[in-house]
Structures are given as structure tokens and as C-alpha cells.
Amino acid sequence: MRVEVILFDWGGTLAMVDRQADALRRGSMEAAGIVAGPNDSEAATRLLAAFFSAEAEAGADLVHREVDMWAVLARWASSTGRPVDAHRLAAAGQALGRAWTGSLDRVPGALEAVRWLRDRGYRLGLVSNCSIAPDYCHQELARQGFAGLLDLVVFSSEVGYRKPAAAIYEEAIRRAYPAGRPADLSRVLFVGDSPALDVIAPAGMGMKTALVVREPGIWPEADYARARPNLRINAVTELPALLDRAGPDPGG
Ligand SMILES: [Mg+2]
């Protein structure tokens, strides 16, 4: 397959998110401790619930607007009935972000595969739905070692829109082609585990796609039935063997 740009999803593709919910629970307890006092476990539970419901709402939003973590925090803080100044709110948000950072685990071999692709001359990017504030997303990507290997990184919390909104893919394409967006995107490969977000939407824009196959039940069956990826892989570690070993445009 001849491509020149490869755009990766993050969760379920380059990293696993199994420990994320626990980290957010811990972070909510710390944040509640700062805003509502150390023994208000009810406030912590309500904060965590507010995040999950904001994320579910964002997922169902017709224009796919991303959660504003700071707005969710501010609404929750005012609902505690305690006076909350900006300083304390910032400290609560930082506690939440710091607790989340470190909770994503690199897929084994993914870093080596990404490095291999970079060394061959492919331009690489990340396009991720993440409702955590961008600073923490960038820190976590750097901690995993991916940040220095990627030419562009686009988080939904930065763009304000989630996949499958066109805006987030277009932002990635704009950064991948600083001299101008090509009309034909067939030399861009999108790689991810969601049949709707990482295959159907980018394929509809003319990109090639690779679906990372996961265990059943993670994504709706109807999405799998509609998705027509160019490649099906069990992990990103399979990509180097499937792409041109010489890299994009050998000799030219
Ligand atoms: Mg994913």
C-alpha cells in the first residue's frame, strides 16, 4: 500500500486505557478534597458521574462537540454549595489531570513500530478523542515516548470537536500538508480500533484505513458491519510488514 501520511488513533490503538477509570476516580477524590473537604465522598462520586455523563453527552452530540473539562469542574464545584475561588478550582483540575496522567499503557511493540515507520520517512500523526485538558494529554503522550516521533498531534479537547466531526480530521490534514491540502487524500492512512471513528469517517473523506481488530463488544456491531477498511490488523505492530518497506516515494 502506497501512503505518505499515517494518522493513528490513541486509545485501543497505540495505548490501552484499562486503568483510566480508576485514575479518574482517584483524581475525583483529590479534587473533591480540595473543593468540598476531605470527607465528602459524595461530592467525589458526583464529580466522577458528571464527567462520565458529560462524555456520554459529547458522544451523542450531533455536531460532536468535546467536553470542556474545566466547565464540568466549575459546574460541579458550584453545585457543592461551597464558596470556590478560581485558585482552588485550578488546584482541583490539576489534581484530576495529574491523577489521569500515567494511566494509559503503551501497546507492546507500538513504540518500535511507530519508530520504524518514522525512520522509513512516513509522516506520522495522532488524532485522538480525549476529554482531559490538552496539557495532560500532551504530557501523557510524551511519557509514553510517542510525542517525539509524531509530526502532528490533534486532541479533541484542543480542537473542541470529537471524531467523527470533520473538523478534527481536517485539522490533522492541514498540519500534515502545510503547503496546502490535497484534494485527493488516498495517500493518507488512518489507523484505529473504532470502525465508526477511525474507518467509516476518514474513508468517507477519501483516506485509506486500517482497522485494529479488538475483542467483541467494545464498538457497536452495526459499525463493524458498515466499515470497509483497506486493512484489518490485530495490532499496529503488523503495519511495517504491510506497508512499502522503502517508505513513501522511493527515489523521488
Ligand atoms: Mg480507539
PDB file of C-alpha atoms and ligand atoms in Angstrom:
ATOM      1  CA  MET A   1       0.000   0.000   0.000  1.00  0.00           C
ATOM      2  CA  ARG A   2       1.430   3.384  -1.075  1.00  0.00           C
ATOM      3  CA  VAL A   3       0.803   6.081   1.533  1.00  0.00           C
ATOM      4  CA  GLU A   4       2.864   9.046   2.791  1.00  0.00           C
ATOM      5  CA  VAL A   5       0.982  10.133   5.928  1.00  0.00           C
ATOM      6  CA  ILE A   6      -0.186   7.795   8.703  1.00  0.00           C
ATOM      7  CA  LEU A   7      -2.651   9.077  11.313  1.00  0.00           C
ATOM      8  CA  PHE A   8      -3.088   6.988  14.461  1.00  0.00           C
ATOM      9  CA  ASP A   9      -5.875   6.783  16.996  1.00  0.00           C
ATOM     10  CA  TRP A  10      -4.559   6.604  20.588  1.00  0.00           C
ATOM     11  CA  GLY A  11      -6.748   4.570  22.985  1.00  0.00           C
ATOM     12  CA  GLY A  12      -7.098   0.959  21.842  1.00  0.00           C
ATOM     13  CA  THR A  13      -4.538   1.540  19.073  1.00  0.00           C
ATOM     14  CA  LEU A  14      -1.223   2.860  20.470  1.00  0.00           C
ATOM     15  CA  ALA A  15      -2.204   2.600  24.149  1.00  0.00           C
ATOM     16  CA  MET A  16      -4.673   0.708  26.324  1.00  0.00           C
ATOM     17  CA  VAL A  17      -6.993   2.599  28.656  1.00  0.00           C
ATOM     18  CA  ASP A  18      -7.960  -0.113  31.177  1.00  0.00           C
ATOM     19  CA  ARG A  19      -6.573   1.847  34.160  1.00  0.00           C
ATOM     20  CA  GLN A  20      -8.091   5.178  33.110  1.00  0.00           C
ATOM     21  CA  ALA A  21     -11.395   4.935  35.030  1.00  0.00           C
ATOM     22  CA  ASP A  22      -9.579   4.099  38.289  1.00  0.00           C
ATOM     23  CA  ALA A  23      -7.226   7.032  37.808  1.00  0.00           C
ATOM     24  CA  LEU A  24     -10.161   9.384  37.239  1.00  0.00           C
ATOM     25  CA  ARG A  25     -11.826   8.028  40.393  1.00  0.00           C
ATOM     26  CA  ARG A  26      -8.671   8.791  42.368  1.00  0.00           C
ATOM     27  CA  GLY A  27      -8.428  12.218  40.776  1.00  0.00           C
ATOM     28  CA  SER A  28     -12.074  12.981  41.580  1.00  0.00           C
ATOM     29  CA  MET A  29     -11.450  12.148  45.237  1.00  0.00           C
ATOM     30  CA  GLU A  30      -8.468  14.503  45.329  1.00  0.00           C
ATOM     31  CA  ALA A  31     -10.395  17.249  43.538  1.00  0.00           C
ATOM     32  CA  ALA A  32     -13.354  16.840  45.904  1.00  0.00           C
ATOM     33  CA  GLY A  33     -10.939  17.001  48.840  1.00  0.00           C
ATOM     34  CA  ILE A  34      -9.691  20.380  47.626  1.00  0.00           C
ATOM     35  CA  VAL A  35     -13.117  21.857  46.868  1.00  0.00           C
ATOM     36  CA  ALA A  36     -15.528  20.202  49.310  1.00  0.00           C
ATOM     37  CA  GLY A  37     -13.286  18.938  52.102  1.00  0.00           C
ATOM     38  CA  PRO A  38     -11.527  15.621  52.673  1.00  0.00           C
ATOM     39  CA  ASN A  39     -14.507  13.608  53.881  1.00  0.00           C
ATOM     40  CA  ASP A  40     -17.044  14.448  51.203  1.00  0.00           C
ATOM     41  CA  SER A  41     -17.045  11.190  49.242  1.00  0.00           C
ATOM     42  CA  GLU A  42     -20.494  12.046  47.899  1.00  0.00           C
ATOM     43  CA  ALA A  43     -19.027  15.117  46.153  1.00  0.00           C
ATOM     44  CA  ALA A  44     -16.277  12.948  44.634  1.00  0.00           C
ATOM     45  CA  THR A  45     -18.845  10.461  43.339  1.00  0.00           C
ATOM     46  CA  ARG A  46     -20.879  13.286  41.812  1.00  0.00           C
ATOM     47  CA  LEU A  47     -17.801  14.730  40.095  1.00  0.00           C
ATOM     48  CA  LEU A  48     -16.914  11.396  38.514  1.00  0.00           C
ATOM     49  CA  ALA A  49     -20.538  10.935  37.405  1.00  0.00           C
ATOM     50  CA  ALA A  50     -20.556  14.466  35.964  1.00  0.00           C
ATOM     51  CA  PHE A  51     -17.511  13.623  33.854  1.00  0.00           C
ATOM     52  CA  PHE A  52     -18.865  10.354  32.554  1.00  0.00           C
ATOM     53  CA  SER A  53     -22.236  11.884  31.713  1.00  0.00           C
ATOM     54  CA  ALA A  54     -20.576  14.882  30.015  1.00  0.00           C
ATOM     55  CA  GLU A  55     -18.541  12.451  27.935  1.00  0.00           C
ATOM     56  CA  ALA A  56     -21.621  10.394  27.027  1.00  0.00           C
ATOM     57  CA  GLU A  57     -23.403  13.628  26.038  1.00  0.00           C
ATOM     58  CA  ALA A  58     -20.434  14.636  23.878  1.00  0.00           C
ATOM     59  CA  GLY A  59     -20.501  11.219  22.222  1.00  0.00           C
ATOM     60  CA  ALA A  60     -24.191  11.654  21.400  1.00  0.00           C
ATOM     61  CA  ASP A  61     -23.907  15.340  20.389  1.00  0.00           C
ATOM     62  CA  LEU A  62     -24.999  15.882  16.788  1.00  0.00           C
ATOM     63  CA  VAL A  63     -22.048  18.149  15.995  1.00  0.00           C
ATOM     64  CA  HIS A  64     -19.644  16.114  18.201  1.00  0.00           C
ATOM     65  CA  ARG A  65     -18.573  18.954  20.469  1.00  0.00           C
ATOM     66  CA  GLU A  66     -15.952  17.790  23.017  1.00  0.00           C
ATOM     67  CA  VAL A  67     -16.344  18.073  26.781  1.00  0.00           C
ATOM     68  CA  ASP A  68     -14.776  21.152  28.385  1.00  0.00           C
ATOM     69  CA  MET A  69     -13.165  19.583  31.475  1.00  0.00           C
ATOM     70  CA  TRP A  70     -12.877  22.960  33.214  1.00  0.00           C
ATOM     71  CA  ALA A  71     -16.555  23.792  32.597  1.00  0.00           C
ATOM     72  CA  VAL A  72     -17.651  20.428  34.057  1.00  0.00           C
ATOM     73  CA  LEU A  73     -15.464  21.081  37.103  1.00  0.00           C
ATOM     74  CA  ALA A  74     -16.824  24.599  37.571  1.00  0.00           C
ATOM     75  CA  ARG A  75     -20.469  23.430  37.344  1.00  0.00           C
ATOM     76  CA  TRP A  76     -19.806  20.614  39.810  1.00  0.00           C
ATOM     77  CA  ALA A  77     -17.950  22.960  42.199  1.00  0.00           C
ATOM     78  CA  SER A  78     -20.831  25.434  42.284  1.00  0.00           C
ATOM     79  CA  SER A  79     -23.241  22.548  42.949  1.00  0.00           C
ATOM     80  CA  THR A  80     -21.338  21.668  46.144  1.00  0.00           C
ATOM     81  CA  GLY A  81     -22.774  24.830  47.712  1.00  0.00           C
ATOM     82  CA  ARG A  82     -19.317  25.862  48.987  1.00  0.00           C
ATOM     83  CA  PRO A  83     -17.577  29.067  48.020  1.00  0.00           C
ATOM     84  CA  VAL A  84     -14.976  28.138  45.405  1.00  0.00           C
ATOM     85  CA  ASP A  85     -12.365  30.620  44.223  1.00  0.00           C
ATOM     86  CA  ALA A  86     -10.507  30.305  40.913  1.00  0.00           C
ATOM     87  CA  HIS A  87      -7.321  29.256  42.680  1.00  0.00           C
ATOM     88  CA  ARG A  88      -8.977  26.306  44.387  1.00  0.00           C
ATOM     89  CA  LEU A  89     -10.785  25.291  41.203  1.00  0.00           C
ATOM     90  CA  ALA A  90      -7.480  25.301  39.307  1.00  0.00           C
ATOM     91  CA  ALA A  91      -5.893  23.146  42.015  1.00  0.00           C
ATOM     92  CA  ALA A  92      -8.799  20.681  41.754  1.00  0.00           C
ATOM     93  CA  GLY A  93      -8.437  20.486  37.972  1.00  0.00           C
ATOM     94  CA  GLN A  94      -4.702  19.980  38.275  1.00  0.00           C
ATOM     95  CA  ALA A  95      -5.252  17.144  40.775  1.00  0.00           C
ATOM     96  CA  LEU A  96      -7.621  15.460  38.346  1.00  0.00           C
ATOM     97  CA  GLY A  97      -5.292  15.911  35.368  1.00  0.00           C
ATOM     98  CA  ARG A  98      -2.252  14.698  37.290  1.00  0.00           C
ATOM     99  CA  ALA A  99      -4.106  11.608  38.543  1.00  0.00           C
ATOM    100  CA  TRP A 100      -5.113  10.745  34.964  1.00  0.00           C
ATOM    101  CA  THR A 101      -1.573  11.243  33.616  1.00  0.00           C
ATOM    102  CA  GLY A 102       0.220   7.906  33.730  1.00  0.00           C
ATOM    103  CA  SER A 103      -2.947   5.808  33.382  1.00  0.00           C
ATOM    104  CA  LEU A 104      -2.549   4.833  29.716  1.00  0.00           C
ATOM    105  CA  ASP A 105      -0.397   1.813  28.920  1.00  0.00           C
ATOM    106  CA  ARG A 106       1.555   1.577  25.683  1.00  0.00           C
ATOM    107  CA  VAL A 107       0.560  -1.328  23.445  1.00  0.00           C
ATOM    108  CA  PRO A 108       3.568  -3.717  23.422  1.00  0.00           C
ATOM    109  CA  GLY A 109       5.720  -3.103  20.343  1.00  0.00           C
ATOM    110  CA  ALA A 110       3.770   0.021  19.300  1.00  0.00           C
ATOM    111  CA  LEU A 111       6.635   2.425  20.000  1.00  0.00           C
ATOM    112  CA  GLU A 112       9.041   0.330  17.932  1.00  0.00           C
ATOM    113  CA  ALA A 113       6.519   0.095  15.061  1.00  0.00           C
ATOM    114  CA  VAL A 114       5.953   3.856  15.071  1.00  0.00           C
ATOM    115  CA  ARG A 115       9.719   4.475  15.125  1.00  0.00           C
ATOM    116  CA  TRP A 116      10.227   2.056  12.218  1.00  0.00           C
ATOM    117  CA  LEU A 117       7.618   3.911  10.161  1.00  0.00           C
ATOM    118  CA  ARG A 118       9.158   7.265  11.011  1.00  0.00           C
ATOM    119  CA  ASP A 119      12.639   6.035  10.052  1.00  0.00           C
ATOM    120  CA  ARG A 120      11.257   4.988   6.627  1.00  0.00           C
ATOM    121  CA  GLY A 121      10.110   8.578   6.007  1.00  0.00           C
ATOM    122  CA  TYR A 122       6.382   8.351   6.636  1.00  0.00           C
ATOM    123  CA  ARG A 123       4.849  11.492   8.145  1.00  0.00           C
ATOM    124  CA  LEU A 124       3.046  10.438  11.315  1.00  0.00           C
ATOM    125  CA  GLY A 125       0.278  11.922  13.399  1.00  0.00           C
ATOM    126  CA  LEU A 126      -2.133  11.238  16.238  1.00  0.00           C
ATOM    127  CA  VAL A 127      -5.842  12.090  16.160  1.00  0.00           C
ATOM    128  CA  SER A 128      -7.458  11.294  19.497  1.00  0.00           C
ATOM    129  CA  ASN A 129     -10.776  11.782  21.240  1.00  0.00           C
ATOM    130  CA  CYS A 130      -9.745  12.772  24.760  1.00  0.00           C
ATOM    131  CA  SER A 131     -11.830  14.916  27.088  1.00  0.00           C
ATOM    132  CA  ILE A 132      -8.958  15.563  29.501  1.00  0.00           C
ATOM    133  CA  ALA A 133      -7.447  19.060  29.155  1.00  0.00           C
ATOM    134  CA  PRO A 134      -4.800  19.149  26.363  1.00  0.00           C
ATOM    135  CA  ASP A 135      -1.791  19.831  28.643  1.00  0.00           C
ATOM    136  CA  TYR A 136      -2.241  16.477  30.371  1.00  0.00           C
ATOM    137  CA  CYS A 137      -2.852  14.641  27.072  1.00  0.00           C
ATOM    138  CA  HIS A 138       0.455  16.011  25.714  1.00  0.00           C
ATOM    139  CA  GLN A 139       2.274  15.071  28.934  1.00  0.00           C
ATOM    140  CA  GLU A 140       0.925  11.523  28.778  1.00  0.00           C
ATOM    141  CA  LEU A 141       1.863  11.101  25.114  1.00  0.00           C
ATOM    142  CA  ALA A 142       5.381  12.340  25.915  1.00  0.00           C
ATOM    143  CA  ARG A 143       5.655   9.990  28.904  1.00  0.00           C
ATOM    144  CA  GLN A 144       4.864   7.078  26.586  1.00  0.00           C
ATOM    145  CA  GLY A 145       7.635   8.142  24.209  1.00  0.00           C
ATOM    146  CA  PHE A 146       5.391   8.778  21.184  1.00  0.00           C
ATOM    147  CA  ALA A 147       5.448  12.593  21.189  1.00  0.00           C
ATOM    148  CA  GLY A 148       8.942  12.934  19.686  1.00  0.00           C
ATOM    149  CA  LEU A 149       8.119  10.506  16.860  1.00  0.00           C
ATOM    150  CA  LEU A 150       4.986  12.253  15.631  1.00  0.00           C
ATOM    151  CA  ASP A 151       4.842  15.176  13.184  1.00  0.00           C
ATOM    152  CA  LEU A 152       1.421  16.265  14.409  1.00  0.00           C
ATOM    153  CA  VAL A 153      -0.841  15.613  17.389  1.00  0.00           C
ATOM    154  CA  VAL A 154      -4.523  16.588  17.417  1.00  0.00           C
ATOM    155  CA  PHE A 155      -6.585  16.117  20.580  1.00  0.00           C
ATOM    156  CA  SER A 156     -10.346  16.661  20.556  1.00  0.00           C
ATOM    157  CA  SER A 157     -10.023  18.672  23.775  1.00  0.00           C
ATOM    158  CA  GLU A 158      -7.798  21.099  21.844  1.00  0.00           C
ATOM    159  CA  VAL A 159      -9.896  21.316  18.659  1.00  0.00           C
ATOM    160  CA  GLY A 160     -13.193  21.369  20.572  1.00  0.00           C
ATOM    161  CA  TYR A 161     -14.713  18.637  18.392  1.00  0.00           C
ATOM    162  CA  ARG A 162     -14.512  14.859  18.607  1.00  0.00           C
ATOM    163  CA  LYS A 163     -14.151  12.273  15.899  1.00  0.00           C
ATOM    164  CA  PRO A 164     -16.289  11.780  13.742  1.00  0.00           C
ATOM    165  CA  ALA A 165     -16.612  15.580  13.309  1.00  0.00           C
ATOM    166  CA  ALA A 166     -14.915  16.629  10.038  1.00  0.00           C
ATOM    167  CA  ALA A 167     -13.139  19.479  11.885  1.00  0.00           C
ATOM    168  CA  ILE A 168     -10.765  17.199  13.807  1.00  0.00           C
ATOM    169  CA  TYR A 169      -9.642  15.201  10.740  1.00  0.00           C
ATOM    170  CA  GLU A 170      -9.325  18.399   8.667  1.00  0.00           C
ATOM    171  CA  GLU A 171      -7.083  19.922  11.350  1.00  0.00           C
ATOM    172  CA  ALA A 172      -4.805  16.870  11.126  1.00  0.00           C
ATOM    173  CA  ILE A 173      -4.714  17.056   7.307  1.00  0.00           C
ATOM    174  CA  ARG A 174      -3.971  20.778   7.457  1.00  0.00           C
ATOM    175  CA  ARG A 175      -0.952  20.090   9.685  1.00  0.00           C
ATOM    176  CA  ALA A 176       0.198  17.107   7.612  1.00  0.00           C
ATOM    177  CA  TYR A 177       0.192  19.234   4.438  1.00  0.00           C
ATOM    178  CA  PRO A 178       1.366  22.714   5.461  1.00  0.00           C
ATOM    179  CA  ALA A 179       1.816  23.688   1.777  1.00  0.00           C
ATOM    180  CA  GLY A 180      -1.854  23.012   1.048  1.00  0.00           C
ATOM    181  CA  ARG A 181      -4.479  20.311   1.463  1.00  0.00           C
ATOM    182  CA  PRO A 182      -4.504  17.821  -1.424  1.00  0.00           C
ATOM    183  CA  ALA A 183      -7.943  17.205  -2.945  1.00  0.00           C
ATOM    184  CA  ASP A 184      -7.132  13.501  -3.016  1.00  0.00           C
ATOM    185  CA  LEU A 185      -6.412  12.023   0.447  1.00  0.00           C
ATOM    186  CA  SER A 186      -5.713   8.485  -0.754  1.00  0.00           C
ATOM    187  CA  ARG A 187      -2.052   8.743   0.366  1.00  0.00           C
ATOM    188  CA  VAL A 188      -3.196   9.185   3.956  1.00  0.00           C
ATOM    189  CA  LEU A 189      -3.735   6.065   6.061  1.00  0.00           C
ATOM    190  CA  PHE A 190      -5.917   6.299   9.169  1.00  0.00           C
ATOM    191  CA  VAL A 191      -5.271   3.567  11.747  1.00  0.00           C
ATOM    192  CA  GLY A 192      -7.582   2.857  14.680  1.00  0.00           C
ATOM    193  CA  ASP A 193      -9.810   0.443  16.548  1.00  0.00           C
ATOM    194  CA  SER A 194     -13.163   2.201  16.129  1.00  0.00           C
ATOM    195  CA  PRO A 195     -14.998   1.188  12.945  1.00  0.00           C
ATOM    196  CA  ALA A 196     -17.061   4.408  13.005  1.00  0.00           C
ATOM    197  CA  LEU A 197     -14.431   6.972  14.074  1.00  0.00           C
ATOM    198  CA  ASP A 198     -11.284   5.514  12.547  1.00  0.00           C
ATOM    199  CA  VAL A 199     -12.617   3.799   9.404  1.00  0.00           C
ATOM    200  CA  ILE A 200     -16.044   4.991   8.202  1.00  0.00           C
ATOM    201  CA  ALA A 201     -15.471   8.741   8.751  1.00  0.00           C
ATOM    202  CA  PRO A 202     -11.901   9.010   7.358  1.00  0.00           C
ATOM    203  CA  ALA A 203     -12.748   6.649   4.467  1.00  0.00           C
ATOM    204  CA  GLY A 204     -15.654   8.968   3.630  1.00  0.00           C
ATOM    205  CA  MET A 205     -13.088  11.771   3.207  1.00  0.00           C
ATOM    206  CA  GLY A 206     -11.025   9.629   0.830  1.00  0.00           C
ATOM    207  CA  MET A 207      -8.368   8.310   3.228  1.00  0.00           C
ATOM    208  CA  LYS A 208      -7.180   4.715   3.309  1.00  0.00           C
ATOM    209  CA  THR A 209      -7.950   2.945   6.584  1.00  0.00           C
ATOM    210  CA  ALA A 210      -6.615   0.145   8.784  1.00  0.00           C
ATOM    211  CA  LEU A 211      -8.922  -1.286  11.448  1.00  0.00           C
ATOM    212  CA  VAL A 212      -7.249  -2.617  14.587  1.00  0.00           C
ATOM    213  CA  VAL A 213      -9.480  -5.558  15.498  1.00  0.00           C
ATOM    214  CA  ARG A 214     -10.472  -5.683  19.196  1.00  0.00           C
ATOM    215  CA  GLU A 215     -12.405  -8.160  21.285  1.00  0.00           C
ATOM    216  CA  PRO A 216     -16.171  -8.101  20.545  1.00  0.00           C
ATOM    217  CA  GLY A 217     -18.426  -5.708  22.446  1.00  0.00           C
ATOM    218  CA  ILE A 218     -16.217  -2.611  22.513  1.00  0.00           C
ATOM    219  CA  TRP A 219     -17.873  -0.973  19.478  1.00  0.00           C
ATOM    220  CA  PRO A 220     -21.389  -1.486  18.059  1.00  0.00           C
ATOM    221  CA  GLU A 221     -21.841  -4.452  15.700  1.00  0.00           C
ATOM    222  CA  ALA A 222     -23.658  -2.175  13.235  1.00  0.00           C
ATOM    223  CA  ASP A 223     -20.484  -0.058  12.894  1.00  0.00           C
ATOM    224  CA  TYR A 224     -18.359  -3.138  12.163  1.00  0.00           C
ATOM    225  CA  ALA A 225     -20.908  -4.235   9.549  1.00  0.00           C
ATOM    226  CA  ARG A 226     -20.703  -0.857   7.742  1.00  0.00           C
ATOM    227  CA  ALA A 227     -16.922  -0.369   7.938  1.00  0.00           C
ATOM    228  CA  ARG A 228     -14.851  -1.289   4.862  1.00  0.00           C
ATOM    229  CA  PRO A 229     -11.209  -0.899   5.964  1.00  0.00           C
ATOM    230  CA  ASN A 230      -8.406  -1.420   3.432  1.00  0.00           C
ATOM    231  CA  LEU A 231      -6.520  -3.404   6.100  1.00  0.00           C
ATOM    232  CA  ARG A 232      -7.541  -5.402   9.164  1.00  0.00           C
ATOM    233  CA  ILE A 233      -4.780  -5.840  11.721  1.00  0.00           C
ATOM    234  CA  ASN A 234      -4.603  -7.254  15.233  1.00  0.00           C
ATOM    235  CA  ALA A 235      -2.097  -4.630  16.353  1.00  0.00           C
ATOM    236  CA  VAL A 236      -0.108  -1.697  14.940  1.00  0.00           C
ATOM    237  CA  THR A 237       2.980  -3.927  15.137  1.00  0.00           C
ATOM    238  CA  GLU A 238       1.685  -5.598  11.943  1.00  0.00           C
ATOM    239  CA  LEU A 239       1.800  -2.348   9.939  1.00  0.00           C
ATOM    240  CA  PRO A 240       5.503  -2.283   8.955  1.00  0.00           C
ATOM    241  CA  ALA A 241       5.137  -5.599   7.111  1.00  0.00           C
ATOM    242  CA  LEU A 242       2.081  -4.338   5.218  1.00  0.00           C
ATOM    243  CA  LEU A 243       3.480  -1.011   4.009  1.00  0.00           C
ATOM    244  CA  ASP A 244       6.136  -0.262   1.439  1.00  0.00           C
ATOM    245  CA  ARG A 245       9.476  -1.062   3.118  1.00  0.00           C
ATOM    246  CA  ALA A 246      11.158   1.658   1.072  1.00  0.00           C
ATOM    247  CA  GLY A 247       8.876   4.289   2.559  1.00  0.00           C
ATOM    248  CA  PRO A 248       6.894   6.866   0.627  1.00  0.00           C
ATOM    249  CA  ASP A 249       8.073   7.955  -2.827  1.00  0.00           C
ATOM    250  CA  PRO A 250      11.326   5.950  -3.013  1.00  0.00           C
ATOM    251  CA  GLY A 251      13.780   7.779  -5.221  1.00  0.00           C
ATOM    252  CA  GLY A 252      11.532  10.724  -5.677  1.00  0.00           C
TER     253      GLY A 252
HETATM  254 MG    MG B   1      -9.556   3.993  19.975  1.00  0.00          MG
END
